[in-house]
Amino acid sequence: MAIDQPTTRGHRVYLTRSVPEAGIALLASAGLTIRMNPLPRALTPDELCREVGRYDAVMCQATDRIDESVLEASRPRCRIFANCAVGYDNIDLAAAGRLGIVVTNTPDVLTEATADLTWALMLAAARRVGEAERLVRAGVWRGWNMLDFLGADVYGKTLGIVGAGRIGTAVARRARGFDMKLLYFARSDKPAMAALGAERRTLAEVMEESDFVSVHLSLTRDTRRLIDDRAIRRMKKDAIFINTSRGAIVDQGALATALAQGRIAAAGLDVYLNEPMIPAELMALENVVLLPHIGSATVSTRNRMAQTAAANVVSVLRGEGPLNPVGI
């Protein structure tokens, strides 16, 4: 006797932004009807409210604000919001849980790409790469000068990791090739960090003792503005600050002031408080490398992110449950 197989045929999925073809192909192969936001920007919550109620699943991204109003508007049809990101602070998890809507993310797939990008920022900020390239492109370079663009050594220095999860650990692992001393701040001991020779310290000690401070925390109520003016004032005058996690973890105004006053040497940032807006105070500084949130921006990583989000959609709509559920 034939056994009926779970099917997603006849179900509809809404993509809030464009995604790599690998994710779309997986959805299509499952027989899903796909509709994508045609605009080259994130939709507002009001715009999302007008869309989501007509679909069985929504694939969203970190730039989408999925608040209670959006989740309410998706009922009773929508069963899953699959966030195409490892972080999920853009989604009201409490409301989703109360309404019985599944939320998923894409863990693991962007760890190595983000760690690579962190190192790109560290090296660029330390060696003043942005400043030097701007000089060359402006056509005003006049040849080699022994005193031009003197930066900081990386090899043999102390790297402080704030948040020793998957990405923080991957960043620390790369530091072995630079023979760096490793410190880390976390809520508990991390065996993977200890195996690398890293020492667990308080946040104050990490900020005070490190030549490079790199932030790798999830955004929560406890971590919002964790790196405040007091924390930044603890840093060495020649220290360099890196953030590839979430902009809201850092007091941007305090950081900009410290950079402008020369209280720390430099910074490398890939994330900001109110993206895509970047404060004019930061834009005006030569000693900060500014990137447009590209930590996971490699072809293979973005393909895997889209495929992971799509696989969660297919699994839930088949009645097989989420592959990467998140909740409170």
Tab-separated table of C-alpha atoms in Angstrom:
chain	number	residue	atom	x	y	z
A	1	MET	CA	0.000	0.000	0.000
A	2	ALA	CA	1.350	3.420	-0.933
A	3	ILE	CA	2.155	5.776	1.922
A	4	ASP	CA	1.279	9.427	1.462
A	5	GLN	CA	4.366	11.635	1.553
A	6	PRO	CA	4.325	15.066	3.205
A	7	THR	CA	3.878	17.763	0.593
A	8	THR	CA	4.159	21.537	0.367
A	9	ARG	CA	2.366	21.844	-2.973
A	10	GLY	CA	-0.212	24.595	-2.959
A	11	HIS	CA	1.554	26.503	-0.186
A	12	ARG	CA	2.756	30.058	-0.699
A	13	VAL	CA	5.917	31.707	0.621
A	14	TYR	CA	6.764	35.407	0.715
A	15	LEU	CA	10.353	36.646	0.441
A	16	THR	CA	10.784	40.064	2.027
A	17	ARG	CA	14.000	40.741	0.058
A	18	SER	CA	15.862	39.105	-2.795
A	19	VAL	CA	17.929	36.025	-1.912
A	20	PRO	CA	20.439	33.911	-3.846
A	21	GLU	CA	19.011	31.587	-6.461
A	22	ALA	CA	20.083	28.553	-4.416
A	23	GLY	CA	17.384	29.321	-1.854
A	24	ILE	CA	14.725	30.015	-4.455
A	25	ALA	CA	15.543	26.768	-6.247
A	26	LEU	CA	15.035	24.760	-3.047
A	27	LEU	CA	11.630	26.381	-2.465
A	28	ALA	CA	10.601	25.810	-6.071
A	29	SER	CA	11.687	22.172	-6.009
A	30	ALA	CA	9.297	21.637	-3.089
A	31	GLY	CA	6.411	22.946	-5.177
A	32	LEU	CA	5.980	26.185	-3.293
A	33	THR	CA	4.527	29.268	-4.940
A	34	ILE	CA	7.003	32.118	-4.394
A	35	ARG	CA	6.441	35.851	-4.315
A	36	MET	CA	9.219	38.330	-3.624
A	37	ASN	CA	9.161	41.961	-2.573
A	38	PRO	CA	10.050	43.773	-5.828
A	39	LEU	CA	11.414	46.883	-4.100
A	40	PRO	CA	15.179	47.345	-3.555
A	41	ARG	CA	14.682	48.053	0.147
A	42	ALA	CA	13.259	46.581	3.302
A	43	LEU	CA	9.524	46.990	3.762
A	44	THR	CA	8.144	48.896	6.724
A	45	PRO	CA	6.074	46.986	9.298
A	46	ASP	CA	2.920	48.573	7.838
A	47	GLU	CA	3.868	47.359	4.357
A	48	LEU	CA	4.645	43.895	5.690
A	49	CYS	CA	1.276	43.791	7.443
A	50	ARG	CA	-0.428	44.192	4.085
A	51	GLU	CA	1.462	41.220	2.626
A	52	VAL	CA	2.116	38.483	5.140
A	53	GLY	CA	-1.452	37.327	5.816
A	54	ARG	CA	-1.722	35.789	2.347
A	55	TYR	CA	1.167	33.347	2.792
A	56	ASP	CA	1.918	30.105	4.597
A	57	ALA	CA	5.529	31.092	5.260
A	58	VAL	CA	7.724	34.190	5.224
A	59	MET	CA	11.466	34.266	4.571
A	60	CYS	CA	12.699	37.480	6.163
A	61	GLN	CA	16.067	39.105	6.750
A	62	ALA	CA	17.871	40.967	9.527
A	63	THR	CA	16.803	44.302	8.023
A	64	ASP	CA	13.097	43.476	8.453
A	65	ARG	CA	11.373	44.573	11.662
A	66	ILE	CA	9.012	41.736	12.446
A	67	ASP	CA	7.112	43.211	15.355
A	68	GLU	CA	3.883	42.092	16.999
A	69	SER	CA	1.746	43.899	14.433
A	70	VAL	CA	3.375	41.994	11.564
A	71	LEU	CA	3.022	38.674	13.345
A	72	GLU	CA	-0.628	39.380	14.158
A	73	ALA	CA	-1.267	40.300	10.519
A	74	SER	CA	0.176	36.975	9.384
A	75	ARG	CA	-2.446	34.954	11.232
A	76	PRO	CA	-4.068	32.523	10.909
A	77	ARG	CA	-2.364	31.325	7.743
A	78	CYS	CA	1.362	31.887	8.217
A	79	ARG	CA	3.168	29.162	10.145
A	80	ILE	CA	6.813	30.232	10.017
A	81	PHE	CA	9.069	33.272	9.755
A	82	ALA	CA	12.429	31.953	8.561
A	83	ASN	CA	15.043	34.598	9.299
A	84	CYS	CA	17.871	34.541	6.759
A	85	ALA	CA	20.443	35.481	9.404
A	86	VAL	CA	22.060	34.028	12.490
A	87	GLY	CA	20.764	36.855	14.688
A	88	TYR	CA	17.046	37.290	15.318
A	89	ASP	CA	16.790	40.453	17.386
A	90	ASN	CA	14.649	41.889	14.562
A	91	ILE	CA	11.784	39.535	15.465
A	92	ASP	CA	9.460	39.788	18.473
A	93	LEU	CA	9.991	36.249	19.769
A	94	ALA	CA	7.596	36.670	22.675
A	95	ALA	CA	4.762	37.605	20.319
A	96	ALA	CA	5.660	34.786	17.924
A	97	GLY	CA	5.557	32.255	20.761
A	98	ARG	CA	2.247	33.575	22.034
A	99	LEU	CA	0.744	33.358	18.540
A	100	GLY	CA	2.143	29.904	17.820
A	101	ILE	CA	4.339	31.049	14.926
A	102	VAL	CA	7.651	29.273	14.383
A	103	VAL	CA	10.807	31.406	14.072
A	104	THR	CA	14.049	29.986	12.675
A	105	ASN	CA	17.528	31.289	11.900
A	106	THR	CA	20.619	30.203	9.970
A	107	PRO	CA	23.291	29.274	12.549
A	108	ASP	CA	26.789	27.993	11.772
A	109	VAL	CA	26.775	28.828	8.052
A	110	LEU	CA	28.264	32.328	8.373
A	111	THR	CA	30.784	31.736	11.153
A	112	GLU	CA	33.932	31.476	9.059
A	113	ALA	CA	33.017	34.259	6.622
A	114	THR	CA	32.321	36.689	9.470
A	115	ALA	CA	35.545	35.704	11.230
A	116	ASP	CA	37.467	36.378	8.007
A	117	LEU	CA	35.824	39.798	7.686
A	118	THR	CA	36.693	40.590	11.298
A	119	TRP	CA	40.333	39.987	10.511
A	120	ALA	CA	40.080	42.113	7.370
A	121	LEU	CA	38.869	44.986	9.562
A	122	MET	CA	41.561	44.408	12.177
A	123	LEU	CA	44.359	44.477	9.640
A	124	ALA	CA	42.883	47.399	7.691
A	125	ALA	CA	42.433	49.499	10.822
A	126	ALA	CA	45.857	48.592	12.216
A	127	ARG	CA	47.718	49.343	8.991
A	128	ARG	CA	45.593	52.367	7.976
A	129	VAL	CA	44.620	50.712	4.714
A	130	GLY	CA	41.556	52.888	4.122
A	131	GLU	CA	43.461	56.130	4.562
A	132	ALA	CA	46.294	54.973	2.312
A	133	GLU	CA	43.987	53.800	-0.455
A	134	ARG	CA	42.039	57.086	-0.391
A	135	LEU	CA	45.305	58.985	-0.807
A	136	VAL	CA	46.287	56.888	-3.817
A	137	ARG	CA	42.868	57.189	-5.462
A	138	ALA	CA	42.890	60.948	-4.922
A	139	GLY	CA	46.043	61.111	-7.060
A	140	VAL	CA	48.076	62.931	-4.419
A	141	TRP	CA	50.575	60.229	-3.433
A	142	ARG	CA	54.079	61.622	-3.920
A	143	GLY	CA	56.101	58.463	-3.337
A	144	TRP	CA	57.498	56.521	-0.427
A	145	ASN	CA	58.152	58.373	2.811
A	146	MET	CA	59.467	56.686	5.931
A	147	LEU	CA	57.039	58.546	8.194
A	148	ASP	CA	53.861	58.052	6.152
A	149	PHE	CA	50.955	55.942	7.433
A	150	LEU	CA	52.669	54.498	10.438
A	151	GLY	CA	50.267	51.913	11.840
A	152	ALA	CA	50.160	49.278	14.534
A	153	ASP	CA	51.686	45.816	14.669
A	154	VAL	CA	49.266	42.907	14.919
A	155	TYR	CA	51.703	40.035	15.368
A	156	GLY	CA	52.414	39.264	19.021
A	157	LYS	CA	49.795	41.646	20.405
A	158	THR	CA	46.868	40.934	22.755
A	159	LEU	CA	43.444	40.255	21.263
A	160	GLY	CA	40.389	40.596	23.476
A	161	ILE	CA	37.241	38.749	22.356
A	162	VAL	CA	33.955	40.046	23.777
A	163	GLY	CA	31.513	37.198	23.286
A	164	ALA	CA	33.117	33.792	22.790
A	165	GLY	CA	30.511	31.955	20.764
A	166	ARG	CA	31.056	30.368	17.353
A	167	ILE	CA	32.267	33.515	15.614
A	168	GLY	CA	34.346	34.805	18.513
A	169	THR	CA	36.051	31.441	18.767
A	170	ALA	CA	36.710	31.370	15.016
A	171	VAL	CA	38.317	34.813	15.256
A	172	ALA	CA	40.468	33.628	18.156
A	173	ARG	CA	41.510	30.524	16.219
A	174	ARG	CA	42.896	32.705	13.435
A	175	ALA	CA	44.945	34.665	15.978
A	176	ARG	CA	47.232	31.670	16.502
A	177	GLY	CA	48.920	32.474	13.214
A	178	PHE	CA	49.735	35.917	14.580
A	179	ASP	CA	51.085	34.545	17.868
A	180	MET	CA	48.664	36.723	19.831
A	181	LYS	CA	47.805	36.516	23.507
A	182	LEU	CA	44.075	35.817	23.811
A	183	LEU	CA	41.642	37.161	26.407
A	184	TYR	CA	37.893	36.716	26.345
A	185	PHE	CA	34.762	37.896	28.127
A	186	ALA	CA	31.813	35.505	28.401
A	187	ARG	CA	29.166	34.532	30.932
A	188	SER	CA	30.811	31.145	31.472
A	189	ASP	CA	34.038	29.307	30.758
A	190	LYS	CA	34.447	28.294	27.108
A	191	PRO	CA	36.440	25.070	26.664
A	192	ALA	CA	37.039	25.827	22.974
A	193	MET	CA	38.661	29.137	23.936
A	194	ALA	CA	40.677	27.525	26.711
A	195	ALA	CA	41.980	25.009	24.172
A	196	LEU	CA	43.365	27.955	22.201
A	197	GLY	CA	45.150	29.240	25.297
A	198	ALA	CA	42.661	32.083	25.854
A	199	GLU	CA	42.138	33.435	29.363
A	200	ARG	CA	38.670	34.355	30.606
A	201	ARG	CA	38.542	37.827	32.134
A	202	THR	CA	35.986	40.423	33.211
A	203	LEU	CA	34.830	42.896	30.578
A	204	ALA	CA	36.785	45.647	32.314
A	205	GLU	CA	39.984	43.576	32.186
A	206	VAL	CA	39.514	42.721	28.519
A	207	MET	CA	39.004	46.374	27.650
A	208	GLU	CA	42.003	47.479	29.711
A	209	GLU	CA	44.537	44.846	28.683
A	210	SER	CA	43.835	44.265	24.991
A	211	ASP	CA	45.552	45.878	22.031
A	212	PHE	CA	42.606	44.817	19.863
A	213	VAL	CA	39.043	44.414	21.139
A	214	SER	CA	36.622	42.523	18.896
A	215	VAL	CA	32.902	42.229	19.718
A	216	HIS	CA	30.958	39.039	18.915
A	217	LEU	CA	27.795	39.168	21.011
A	218	SER	CA	24.150	38.599	20.197
A	219	LEU	CA	21.966	41.649	20.802
A	220	THR	CA	19.861	41.154	23.930
A	221	ARG	CA	18.508	43.327	26.695
A	222	ASP	CA	21.718	42.647	28.635
A	223	THR	CA	24.143	43.402	25.797
A	224	ARG	CA	22.500	46.559	24.409
A	225	ARG	CA	25.013	49.411	24.869
A	226	LEU	CA	27.257	47.062	26.847
A	227	ILE	CA	30.256	48.784	25.272
A	228	ASP	CA	29.466	52.206	26.695
A	229	ASP	CA	31.588	55.272	27.387
A	230	ARG	CA	32.911	53.800	30.615
A	231	ALA	CA	34.036	50.618	28.848
A	232	ILE	CA	35.650	52.533	25.986
A	233	ARG	CA	37.532	54.786	28.430
A	234	ARG	CA	39.208	51.678	29.818
A	235	MET	CA	40.918	50.960	26.477
A	236	LYS	CA	44.558	51.720	25.806
A	237	LYS	CA	45.305	54.866	23.838
A	238	ASP	CA	46.842	52.793	21.040
A	239	ALA	CA	44.111	50.104	21.076
A	240	ILE	CA	41.874	49.259	18.125
A	241	PHE	CA	38.164	48.430	18.395
A	242	ILE	CA	36.323	46.070	16.009
A	243	ASN	CA	32.588	45.345	15.776
A	244	THR	CA	31.020	42.831	13.383
A	245	SER	CA	28.108	41.802	15.622
A	246	ARG	CA	25.328	44.373	16.170
A	247	GLY	CA	25.595	48.158	16.214
A	248	ALA	CA	23.313	48.587	19.229
A	249	ILE	CA	25.812	46.799	21.472
A	250	VAL	CA	28.077	49.860	21.254
A	251	ASP	CA	27.485	53.471	22.266
A	252	GLN	CA	28.288	54.952	18.839
A	253	GLY	CA	28.532	58.489	20.158
A	254	ALA	CA	31.029	57.524	22.829
A	255	LEU	CA	33.075	55.561	20.300
A	256	ALA	CA	33.128	58.449	17.816
A	257	THR	CA	34.223	60.860	20.538
A	258	ALA	CA	37.010	58.557	21.696
A	259	LEU	CA	38.278	58.200	18.120
A	260	ALA	CA	38.080	61.937	17.437
A	261	GLN	CA	39.907	62.809	20.659
A	262	GLY	CA	42.618	60.204	20.086
A	263	ARG	CA	41.717	58.267	23.238
A	264	ILE	CA	41.854	55.083	21.167
A	265	ALA	CA	43.816	54.636	17.973
A	266	ALA	CA	41.321	53.294	15.467
A	267	ALA	CA	38.218	51.210	14.816
A	268	GLY	CA	36.803	48.886	12.199
A	269	LEU	CA	33.006	48.674	11.955
A	270	ASP	CA	30.690	46.553	9.849
A	271	VAL	CA	27.479	47.234	11.825
A	272	TYR	CA	25.711	50.343	13.087
A	273	LEU	CA	22.883	51.398	15.359
A	274	ASN	CA	20.367	52.539	12.746
A	275	GLU	CA	21.438	50.938	9.502
A	276	PRO	CA	21.913	52.128	6.834
A	277	MET	CA	22.419	55.476	8.576
A	278	ILE	CA	25.966	56.091	9.753
A	279	PRO	CA	26.594	59.096	12.030
A	280	ALA	CA	28.371	62.016	10.392
A	281	GLU	CA	30.822	61.985	13.295
A	282	LEU	CA	32.055	58.558	12.243
A	283	MET	CA	32.008	59.348	8.530
A	284	ALA	CA	34.304	62.320	9.106
A	285	LEU	CA	37.026	60.306	10.840
A	286	GLU	CA	40.070	58.958	9.027
A	287	ASN	CA	40.919	56.472	11.781
A	288	VAL	CA	37.853	54.272	11.328
A	289	VAL	CA	37.230	51.673	8.611
A	290	LEU	CA	33.524	51.609	7.695
A	291	LEU	CA	31.951	48.670	5.864
A	292	PRO	CA	28.282	48.155	4.804
A	293	HIS	CA	27.379	45.082	6.920
A	294	ILE	CA	29.153	42.541	4.718
A	295	GLY	CA	30.313	40.048	7.346
A	296	SER	CA	28.571	37.125	5.635
A	297	ALA	CA	28.949	38.431	2.085
A	298	THR	CA	30.632	35.585	0.270
A	299	VAL	CA	28.940	33.671	-2.517
A	300	SER	CA	29.015	30.318	-0.742
A	301	THR	CA	27.933	31.727	2.626
A	302	ARG	CA	24.971	33.670	1.288
A	303	ASN	CA	23.918	30.618	-0.763
A	304	ARG	CA	23.999	28.458	2.367
A	305	MET	CA	22.069	31.062	4.360
A	306	ALA	CA	19.304	31.142	1.750
A	307	GLN	CA	19.239	27.347	1.516
A	308	THR	CA	19.073	26.948	5.291
A	309	ALA	CA	16.174	29.401	5.599
A	310	ALA	CA	14.388	27.711	2.701
A	311	ALA	CA	14.930	24.259	4.203
A	312	ASN	CA	13.298	25.442	7.424
A	313	VAL	CA	10.291	26.679	5.466
A	314	VAL	CA	9.918	23.397	3.590
A	315	SER	CA	10.317	21.302	6.736
A	316	VAL	CA	7.683	23.245	8.675
A	317	LEU	CA	5.180	23.260	5.825
A	318	ARG	CA	5.616	19.511	5.414
A	319	GLY	CA	4.706	19.120	9.057
A	320	GLU	CA	8.158	17.882	9.982
A	321	GLY	CA	9.051	20.739	12.321
A	322	PRO	CA	11.722	23.448	12.154
A	323	LEU	CA	15.371	22.571	11.616
A	324	ASN	CA	16.771	25.636	13.414
A	325	PRO	CA	14.118	26.920	15.825
A	326	VAL	CA	14.697	29.941	18.045
A	327	GLY	CA	12.540	31.211	20.866
A	328	ILE	CA	12.504	32.630	24.348
